[in-house]
Amino acid sequence: MPDDATATQAVLPDAQSESAPDTLEPETRAAGSDKSLGSLLAPVRGRLILAGAFQALGALTSLVPYVAIYRIVEELLQPAGASGNVVWAWAVIAVIGVLVRTAATGAAYTITHGADGTVGQALRQRLTDRLWRVPLGWFGERSSGQVKRRLQDDVHDVHHLVAHAINDLVGAIVAPLAGFVLLFVVNWRLGLVCLVPVLLYFVGLSVMMRGNTENAARWDEALGRVNSRIVEFVQGIAVVKTFGRTRSTQERYHAVGDELAVFFERWMGPLLRVNALASAVLAPPTVIALVLATGAWFVHSGWGAPAEVLLALMIGVGLGAPVLNMGIGAQAMRTATAAAARLGDLLRTPVLPQVAHPRTPEGAVVEYDGVRFSYDGQTDVLSDIDLVLRPGTVTALVGPSGSGKSTLARAAPVLGRHRRCDPDRRSRPAARGSRRDLPASRIRVPGQRSAAHERARQPAPSGPGR
């Protein structure tokens, strides 16, 4: 029989708690997040690189129609007259550019969505396998909303990164860079003019990002509390209606909802005002007015041609969407990186040891022999429990709230999946077997039926000879 120093505890002394990431230095958190995200994306890294190449090609070819229009206008303004062959040639080139851009972009998103399917399936399987084998203490330390946050919201954030954000970010970087290179080659003065709104936008963006890391962590905590209250309210609605505690339950839900709303307003209110000003700088009317005013001055002063002003106008107006997507893509990258770090912590959670030689217990007698159990490794919820439950008998567990009745029931060998609630001492006698000795195939979630039971429920096949 193991002593206190060697007994298996249903706690996570080495695992990080929900608030553990907030206690780390920012550099440590960033390094761990990047490592977790890289580990999750490792199986599809090649496909993501290929998709990024297609997206970059699509971003580059999106400028082909602009160049074609610029050359057509330049040809039409020639004093000697326009050549029909040249005009039609550039028109064909513009159409080809549009077709190549559409095909390349479509291929990029097709590849990333396929990669997302691979990542999502593998991630969900790994999470299911890990949660199947973690101790019950892990769930006792976390609310239902926090578990839901990991299994649904964080997985969705990784999905958005793989399927959309990477392509959006590549396009948002390549298209503006290529556009500015083209403008500076054609007319560097007009290139500087179009660069001004972009620089002003990024100044506003830097102001918005101040304190964003701390506020994002607080937002995640507040959202976890709201999720917990929602799950509590939905799961307990029958009890609430029966005992008439609807008001108090609703008040707890409304309290966390109001707390989230107040925090969101204080956080996002100033940011939205700055974002509105920064976005207005990149808005098409602003860019059109700026380029036309400076372009007219340049043409009058001999510093540019009308066709060059038209090219700057088209590229400047088209810069708004990619630059805005750059900010959205960067935020999606940060969100997915944080989600990957939390999922990585979950996938590194210690699990219960698996038996090398599983055995099937004999009989249906449940015996507790000096059972001791602790959730935190310090305070015993159960201590020196001796109990025999024989088939055909009914035993009532009586005691005040918090005395350990549910914990004692979950520790019973017959409660298959609650094997996570692993007490320090096994059932007695050893010859009858312990739930620790059960093979994984014999362990089921309460209410889940075995494969044999499901086969027995299937109707007998009909046909000749039946």
Coordinates of C-alpha atoms in Angstrom, one line a residue:
M1 CA 0.0 0.0 0.0
P2 CA 1.6 3.3 -1.0
D3 CA 2.5 5.9 1.5
D4 CA 1.9 9.6 1.4
A5 CA 5.2 10.3 -0.3
T6 CA 4.6 8.0 -3.2
A7 CA 0.8 7.8 -3.5
T8 CA -0.8 8.9 -6.8
Q9 CA -2.5 12.2 -6.4
A10 CA -5.3 13.4 -8.6
V11 CA -3.8 16.9 -8.8
L12 CA -1.6 18.7 -11.2
P13 CA 1.4 20.0 -9.3
D14 CA 3.4 20.6 -12.4
A15 CA 0.6 21.9 -14.6
Q16 CA -0.2 25.5 -15.1
S17 CA -3.4 26.8 -13.7
E18 CA -5.8 29.1 -15.6
S19 CA -4.0 32.2 -14.3
A20 CA -0.5 30.8 -14.7
P21 CA 0.2 32.4 -18.0
D22 CA -0.4 35.8 -16.5
T23 CA 2.3 35.3 -13.9
L24 CA 5.0 34.7 -16.5
E25 CA 7.1 37.4 -18.0
P26 CA 5.9 38.7 -21.4
E27 CA 9.0 37.3 -23.2
T28 CA 8.4 33.9 -21.6
R29 CA 4.8 33.9 -22.7
A30 CA 5.7 35.0 -26.2
A31 CA 8.3 32.2 -26.6
G32 CA 5.9 29.6 -25.3
S33 CA 3.1 30.8 -27.5
D34 CA 5.2 30.8 -30.6
K35 CA 6.5 27.3 -29.8
S36 CA 2.9 26.0 -29.3
L37 CA 1.6 27.5 -32.5
G38 CA 4.6 26.1 -34.5
S39 CA 4.0 22.7 -33.0
L40 CA 0.3 22.8 -34.0
L41 CA 1.0 23.9 -37.5
A42 CA 4.1 21.6 -38.1
P43 CA 2.1 18.9 -39.9
V44 CA 0.8 21.3 -42.6
R45 CA 3.7 23.8 -42.7
G46 CA 4.5 22.8 -46.3
R47 CA 0.9 23.3 -47.5
L48 CA 0.8 26.7 -45.8
I49 CA 4.0 27.8 -47.5
L50 CA 2.5 26.7 -50.9
A51 CA -0.7 28.6 -50.1
G52 CA 1.3 31.7 -49.2
A53 CA 3.1 31.5 -52.5
F54 CA -0.2 31.3 -54.4
Q55 CA -1.6 34.2 -52.4
A56 CA 1.5 36.3 -53.1
L57 CA 1.1 35.5 -56.8
G58 CA -2.5 36.6 -56.6
A59 CA -1.5 39.8 -54.9
L60 CA 1.1 40.6 -57.5
T61 CA -1.2 39.9 -60.5
S62 CA -3.9 42.1 -58.9
L63 CA -1.7 45.1 -60.1
V64 CA -1.7 43.9 -63.7
P65 CA -5.0 45.6 -64.6
Y66 CA -3.8 48.9 -63.1
V67 CA -0.6 48.7 -65.2
A68 CA -2.7 47.9 -68.3
I69 CA -5.0 50.8 -67.7
Y70 CA -2.0 53.1 -67.1
R71 CA -0.4 52.0 -70.4
I72 CA -3.7 52.2 -72.3
V73 CA -4.3 55.8 -71.1
E74 CA -0.7 56.7 -71.9
E75 CA -1.1 55.3 -75.4
L76 CA -4.4 57.2 -75.9
L77 CA -2.8 60.5 -74.9
Q78 CA 0.0 60.1 -77.4
P79 CA 0.1 63.2 -79.8
A80 CA 0.6 60.9 -82.8
G81 CA -2.6 58.9 -81.9
A82 CA -3.1 55.6 -80.3
S83 CA -2.3 52.2 -81.8
G84 CA -5.2 49.9 -81.7
N85 CA -3.0 46.8 -81.5
V86 CA -1.2 48.2 -78.4
V87 CA -4.5 49.0 -76.7
W88 CA -6.0 45.6 -77.4
A89 CA -2.9 43.9 -76.3
W90 CA -2.9 45.6 -72.9
A91 CA -6.7 44.9 -72.6
V92 CA -5.9 41.1 -73.1
I93 CA -3.1 41.3 -70.6
A94 CA -5.5 42.9 -68.0
V95 CA -8.0 40.1 -68.5
I96 CA -5.3 37.5 -68.1
G97 CA -4.1 39.2 -64.9
V98 CA -7.6 39.0 -63.5
L99 CA -7.9 35.4 -64.3
V100 CA -4.5 34.5 -62.9
R101 CA -5.3 36.4 -59.7
T102 CA -8.7 34.6 -59.3
A103 CA -7.1 31.2 -59.9
A104 CA -4.1 31.8 -57.6
T105 CA -6.3 33.2 -54.8
G106 CA -8.8 30.4 -55.1
A107 CA -5.9 27.8 -55.0
A108 CA -4.5 29.5 -51.9
Y109 CA -7.7 29.4 -49.9
T110 CA -8.5 25.8 -51.1
I111 CA -5.1 24.7 -49.8
T112 CA -5.5 26.4 -46.4
H113 CA -9.0 25.1 -45.9
G114 CA -7.7 21.6 -46.5
A115 CA -4.8 22.2 -44.1
D116 CA -7.3 23.5 -41.6
G117 CA -9.3 20.2 -41.8
T118 CA -6.1 18.3 -41.1
V119 CA -5.1 20.5 -38.2
G120 CA -8.6 20.7 -36.7
Q121 CA -9.1 16.9 -36.8
A122 CA -5.8 16.1 -35.3
L123 CA -6.2 18.8 -32.6
R124 CA -9.6 17.7 -31.6
Q125 CA -8.5 14.0 -31.4
R126 CA -5.5 15.0 -29.3
L127 CA -7.6 17.1 -27.0
T128 CA -10.2 14.3 -26.6
D129 CA -7.5 11.8 -25.9
R130 CA -5.9 14.0 -23.3
L131 CA -9.1 15.0 -21.5
W132 CA -10.1 11.3 -21.5
R133 CA -7.0 10.5 -19.3
V134 CA -6.5 13.6 -17.1
P135 CA -7.3 13.4 -13.4
L136 CA -10.6 14.6 -12.1
G137 CA -8.7 17.3 -10.2
W138 CA -8.1 19.1 -13.5
F139 CA -11.8 19.5 -14.0
G140 CA -12.4 20.4 -10.4
E141 CA -10.0 23.4 -10.7
R142 CA -11.8 24.7 -13.8
S143 CA -15.3 25.7 -14.6
S144 CA -17.4 24.4 -17.4
G145 CA -17.0 27.7 -19.2
Q146 CA -13.3 27.5 -19.1
V147 CA -13.3 24.0 -20.5
K148 CA -15.7 25.1 -23.2
R149 CA -13.4 28.1 -24.0
R150 CA -10.5 25.7 -24.7
L151 CA -12.4 23.1 -26.7
Q152 CA -14.5 25.5 -28.8
D153 CA -13.3 29.1 -28.8
D154 CA -9.5 28.4 -28.9
V155 CA -9.9 25.7 -31.5
H156 CA -12.0 28.1 -33.6
D157 CA -9.2 30.8 -33.3
V158 CA -6.7 28.3 -34.7
H159 CA -9.1 27.4 -37.5
H160 CA -9.4 31.1 -38.5
L161 CA -5.7 31.5 -38.5
V162 CA -5.0 28.5 -40.7
A163 CA -8.0 28.8 -43.1
H164 CA -8.1 32.6 -43.5
A165 CA -5.7 34.8 -41.6
I166 CA -2.4 33.6 -43.1
N167 CA -3.6 34.2 -46.6
D168 CA -5.2 37.6 -45.6
L169 CA -1.9 38.7 -44.0
V170 CA 0.2 37.6 -47.0
G171 CA -2.1 39.5 -49.4
A172 CA -2.2 42.5 -47.2
I173 CA 1.6 42.7 -47.1
V174 CA 2.5 41.8 -50.7
A175 CA -0.1 44.0 -52.5
P176 CA 0.8 47.3 -50.8
L177 CA 4.5 46.7 -51.1
A178 CA 4.3 45.8 -54.8
G179 CA 2.0 48.9 -55.4
F180 CA 4.5 51.2 -53.7
V181 CA 7.4 49.7 -55.7
L182 CA 5.5 50.3 -58.9
L183 CA 4.6 53.9 -58.0
F184 CA 8.1 54.8 -56.9
V185 CA 9.4 53.4 -60.3
V186 CA 6.8 55.4 -62.3
N187 CA 6.8 58.6 -60.2
W188 CA 8.5 58.7 -56.8
R189 CA 6.7 62.0 -55.8
L190 CA 3.3 60.4 -56.3
G191 CA 4.6 57.4 -54.4
L192 CA 5.4 59.6 -51.4
V193 CA 1.9 61.2 -51.6
C194 CA 0.2 57.7 -51.4
L195 CA 2.5 56.7 -48.6
V196 CA 1.3 59.5 -46.3
P197 CA -2.2 58.0 -45.5
V198 CA -0.6 54.6 -44.8
L199 CA 1.9 56.1 -42.3
L200 CA -0.8 58.1 -40.5
Y201 CA -2.9 54.9 -40.2
F202 CA -0.1 53.0 -38.7
V203 CA 0.6 55.8 -36.2
G204 CA -3.1 55.5 -35.1
L205 CA -2.7 51.7 -35.0
S206 CA 0.3 52.0 -32.7
V207 CA -1.7 54.2 -30.3
M208 CA -4.6 51.6 -30.3
M209 CA -2.2 48.7 -29.5
R210 CA -0.9 50.3 -26.2
G211 CA -1.9 48.0 -23.3
N212 CA -3.6 45.6 -25.7
T213 CA -1.9 42.5 -24.2
E214 CA -3.0 43.2 -20.7
N215 CA -6.6 44.1 -21.8
A216 CA -6.8 41.0 -24.0
A217 CA -5.9 38.8 -21.0
R218 CA -8.5 40.5 -18.9
W219 CA -11.0 40.0 -21.7
D220 CA -10.3 36.3 -21.9
E221 CA -10.8 36.0 -18.1
A222 CA -14.1 37.9 -18.2
L223 CA -15.3 35.9 -21.2
G224 CA -14.5 32.7 -19.3
R225 CA -16.7 33.9 -16.3
V226 CA -19.6 34.6 -18.7
N227 CA -19.2 31.2 -20.3
S228 CA -19.3 29.6 -16.8
R229 CA -22.4 31.4 -15.8
I230 CA -24.1 30.5 -19.1
V231 CA -23.3 26.8 -18.6
E232 CA -24.4 27.0 -14.9
F233 CA -27.7 28.7 -15.8
V234 CA -28.5 26.2 -18.7
Q235 CA -27.5 23.0 -16.8
G236 CA -29.3 24.1 -13.6
I237 CA -32.5 25.4 -15.1
A238 CA -34.5 22.5 -13.9
V239 CA -33.3 22.9 -10.3
V240 CA -33.8 26.6 -10.5
K241 CA -37.4 26.3 -11.5
T242 CA -38.1 23.6 -9.0
F243 CA -36.7 25.5 -6.0
G244 CA -37.7 29.0 -7.2
R245 CA -34.2 30.5 -7.3
T246 CA -34.6 32.0 -10.7
R247 CA -33.9 35.5 -9.6
S248 CA -30.6 34.8 -7.8
T249 CA -29.4 32.7 -10.7
Q250 CA -30.3 35.4 -13.3
E251 CA -28.7 38.1 -11.2
R252 CA -25.4 36.2 -11.2
Y253 CA -25.6 35.8 -15.0
H254 CA -26.5 39.5 -15.5
A255 CA -23.7 40.6 -13.1
V256 CA -20.9 38.9 -15.1
G257 CA -22.6 40.1 -18.4
D258 CA -22.7 43.7 -17.2
E259 CA -19.1 43.4 -16.0
L260 CA -18.0 42.2 -19.4
A261 CA -20.0 45.0 -21.1
V262 CA -18.5 47.7 -18.9
F263 CA -15.0 46.5 -19.4
F264 CA -15.5 46.2 -23.2
E265 CA -16.9 49.8 -23.4
R266 CA -14.0 51.2 -21.4
W267 CA -11.4 49.2 -23.4
M268 CA -12.9 49.7 -26.9
G269 CA -14.5 53.1 -26.6
P270 CA -11.2 55.1 -27.0
L271 CA -9.9 52.6 -29.5
L272 CA -12.9 52.9 -31.7
R273 CA -12.5 56.6 -31.9
V274 CA -8.9 56.4 -32.8
N275 CA -9.7 53.6 -35.3
A276 CA -12.4 55.7 -36.9
L277 CA -9.9 58.6 -37.5
A278 CA -7.2 56.2 -38.7
S279 CA -9.6 54.4 -41.1
A280 CA -10.9 57.8 -42.4
V281 CA -7.4 58.6 -43.5
L282 CA -7.4 55.5 -45.7
A283 CA -11.0 56.0 -46.9
P284 CA -11.3 56.3 -50.7
P285 CA -12.7 59.9 -50.6
T286 CA -9.7 61.1 -48.6
V287 CA -7.2 59.3 -50.9
I288 CA -8.9 60.6 -54.0
A289 CA -8.9 64.2 -52.8
L290 CA -5.3 64.0 -51.7
V291 CA -4.0 62.4 -55.0
L292 CA -6.1 64.6 -57.3
A293 CA -5.0 67.8 -55.5
T294 CA -1.3 66.9 -55.5
G295 CA -1.5 65.2 -58.9
A296 CA -3.0 68.4 -60.5
W297 CA -0.2 70.4 -58.9
F298 CA 2.4 68.0 -60.2
V299 CA 1.0 67.9 -63.7
H300 CA 0.9 71.8 -63.8
S301 CA 4.5 71.9 -62.5
G302 CA 5.7 69.3 -65.0
W303 CA 6.5 66.7 -62.3
G304 CA 4.1 64.1 -63.6
A305 CA 1.8 63.0 -66.4
P306 CA -2.0 62.5 -66.3
A307 CA -1.6 58.8 -66.8
E308 CA 0.8 58.6 -63.8
V309 CA -1.8 60.5 -61.6
L310 CA -4.4 58.0 -62.7
L311 CA -2.1 55.1 -61.8
A312 CA -1.5 56.6 -58.4
L313 CA -5.2 57.2 -57.9
M314 CA -6.1 53.6 -58.6
I315 CA -3.3 52.1 -56.4
G316 CA -3.9 54.6 -53.6
V317 CA -7.7 53.9 -53.5
G318 CA -6.9 50.1 -53.6
L319 CA -4.5 50.3 -50.7
G320 CA -7.2 50.8 -48.1
A321 CA -8.5 47.3 -48.0
P322 CA -5.1 45.5 -47.9
V323 CA -3.8 47.8 -45.2
L324 CA -6.9 47.3 -43.1
N325 CA -6.6 43.6 -43.6
M326 CA -3.1 43.8 -42.4
G327 CA -4.3 45.0 -39.0
I328 CA -7.0 42.4 -38.9
G329 CA -4.7 39.6 -39.9
A330 CA -2.1 40.7 -37.3
Q331 CA -4.8 40.6 -34.6
A332 CA -6.0 37.2 -35.7
M333 CA -2.3 36.0 -35.5
R334 CA -2.0 37.3 -32.0
T335 CA -5.3 35.7 -31.0
A336 CA -4.4 32.4 -32.5
T337 CA -1.0 32.5 -30.9
A338 CA -2.5 33.0 -27.5
A339 CA -5.1 30.2 -28.1
A340 CA -2.3 27.9 -29.3
A341 CA -0.4 28.5 -26.1
R342 CA -3.5 27.6 -24.0
L343 CA -4.1 24.5 -26.0
G344 CA -0.4 23.6 -25.7
D345 CA -0.7 23.8 -21.9
L346 CA -3.8 21.6 -22.0
L347 CA -2.0 19.0 -24.2
R348 CA 0.9 18.9 -21.8
T349 CA -1.4 18.3 -18.8
P350 CA -0.2 15.2 -16.9
V351 CA -2.4 12.1 -17.3
L352 CA -3.2 9.1 -15.2
P353 CA -0.7 6.2 -15.7
Q354 CA -1.9 3.4 -17.9
V355 CA -1.6 -0.1 -16.6
A356 CA 0.8 -2.4 -18.4
H357 CA -1.3 -5.5 -17.8
P358 CA -5.0 -4.6 -17.5
R359 CA -7.4 -6.9 -15.7
T360 CA -11.1 -7.2 -15.6
P361 CA -12.4 -7.1 -12.0
E362 CA -14.3 -10.1 -10.7
G363 CA -17.7 -9.7 -9.2
A364 CA -19.6 -6.5 -8.5
V365 CA -18.5 -5.8 -4.9
V366 CA -17.2 -2.3 -4.3
E367 CA -14.7 -1.9 -1.4
Y368 CA -12.9 1.1 -0.1
D369 CA -9.9 0.4 2.1
G370 CA -8.3 3.5 3.7
V371 CA -9.1 5.7 0.7
R372 CA -7.7 9.2 0.8
F373 CA -8.2 11.8 -1.9
S374 CA -7.1 15.5 -2.4
Y375 CA -7.8 17.9 -5.2
D376 CA -4.9 20.3 -4.4
G377 CA -2.4 17.9 -2.8
Q378 CA -2.7 19.6 0.6
T379 CA -6.2 19.3 1.9
D380 CA -7.8 15.9 2.1
V381 CA -11.4 15.7 0.8
L382 CA -11.6 12.1 1.8
S383 CA -9.5 10.5 4.5
D384 CA -9.3 6.9 5.7
I385 CA -12.6 5.8 4.1
D386 CA -13.5 2.2 4.7
L387 CA -16.7 1.1 2.9
V388 CA -18.2 -2.1 1.4
L389 CA -21.0 -1.9 -1.2
R390 CA -22.5 -5.2 -2.1
P391 CA -24.8 -6.1 -5.0
G392 CA -28.5 -5.7 -4.2
T393 CA -27.9 -3.2 -1.4
V394 CA -28.7 0.6 -1.3
T395 CA -26.3 2.9 0.6
A396 CA -27.2 6.5 1.3
L397 CA -24.3 9.1 1.4
V398 CA -25.4 11.7 4.0
G399 CA -23.5 14.8 4.9
P400 CA -23.4 18.6 4.7
S401 CA -22.6 20.4 1.4
G402 CA -18.9 20.1 0.6
S403 CA -18.3 17.1 2.8
G404 CA -17.1 14.9 -0.1
K405 CA -20.2 12.9 -1.0
S406 CA -19.9 13.4 -4.8
T407 CA -16.1 12.9 -4.6
L408 CA -16.7 9.6 -2.8
A409 CA -19.2 8.5 -5.4
R410 CA -16.9 9.4 -8.3
A411 CA -14.1 7.4 -6.8
A412 CA -16.2 4.2 -7.0
P413 CA -14.7 1.6 -9.3
V414 CA -18.0 1.0 -11.0
L415 CA -18.2 4.6 -12.2
G416 CA -16.2 3.9 -15.3
R417 CA -15.1 7.2 -16.8
H418 CA -14.8 8.9 -13.4
R419 CA -11.5 7.0 -13.3
R420 CA -10.0 10.5 -13.3
C421 CA -11.0 10.8 -9.7
D422 CA -8.1 8.6 -8.7
P423 CA -7.8 8.0 -4.9
D424 CA -4.6 7.2 -3.1
R425 CA -5.4 3.6 -2.3
R426 CA -7.0 0.8 -4.3
S427 CA -10.0 -1.3 -3.6
R428 CA -9.5 -4.4 -1.5
P429 CA -8.9 -7.3 -2.0
A430 CA -6.4 -6.9 -4.9
A431 CA -7.4 -10.3 -6.4
R432 CA -10.8 -8.8 -7.3
G433 CA -9.0 -6.0 -9.3
S434 CA -9.1 -2.3 -9.2
R435 CA -10.5 0.3 -11.6
R436 CA -6.9 1.3 -12.2
D437 CA -6.4 -2.1 -13.7
L438 CA -9.2 -1.7 -16.2
P439 CA -8.1 -1.4 -19.9
A440 CA -9.1 1.8 -21.6
S441 CA -11.5 0.0 -23.9
R442 CA -13.6 -0.9 -20.8
I443 CA -14.0 2.7 -19.6
R444 CA -17.0 4.7 -20.7
V445 CA -18.5 8.0 -20.1
P446 CA -21.6 7.6 -17.8
G447 CA -24.6 7.0 -20.0
Q448 CA -22.4 5.8 -22.9
R449 CA -23.4 2.4 -24.1
S450 CA -20.9 -0.3 -25.0
A451 CA -20.5 -1.5 -28.6
A452 CA -22.0 -4.9 -27.6
H453 CA -25.0 -3.2 -26.1
E454 CA -25.5 -1.1 -29.2
R455 CA -25.3 -4.2 -31.5
A456 CA -27.9 -5.9 -29.3
R457 CA -30.2 -2.9 -29.8
Q458 CA -30.0 -3.2 -33.6
P459 CA -33.0 -4.8 -35.3
A460 CA -32.5 -8.3 -36.6
P461 CA -31.8 -8.3 -40.4
S462 CA -34.7 -9.3 -42.5
G463 CA -34.8 -11.3 -45.7
P464 CA -34.9 -14.9 -47.0
G465 CA -34.1 -17.5 -44.3
R466 CA -35.1 -15.1 -41.4

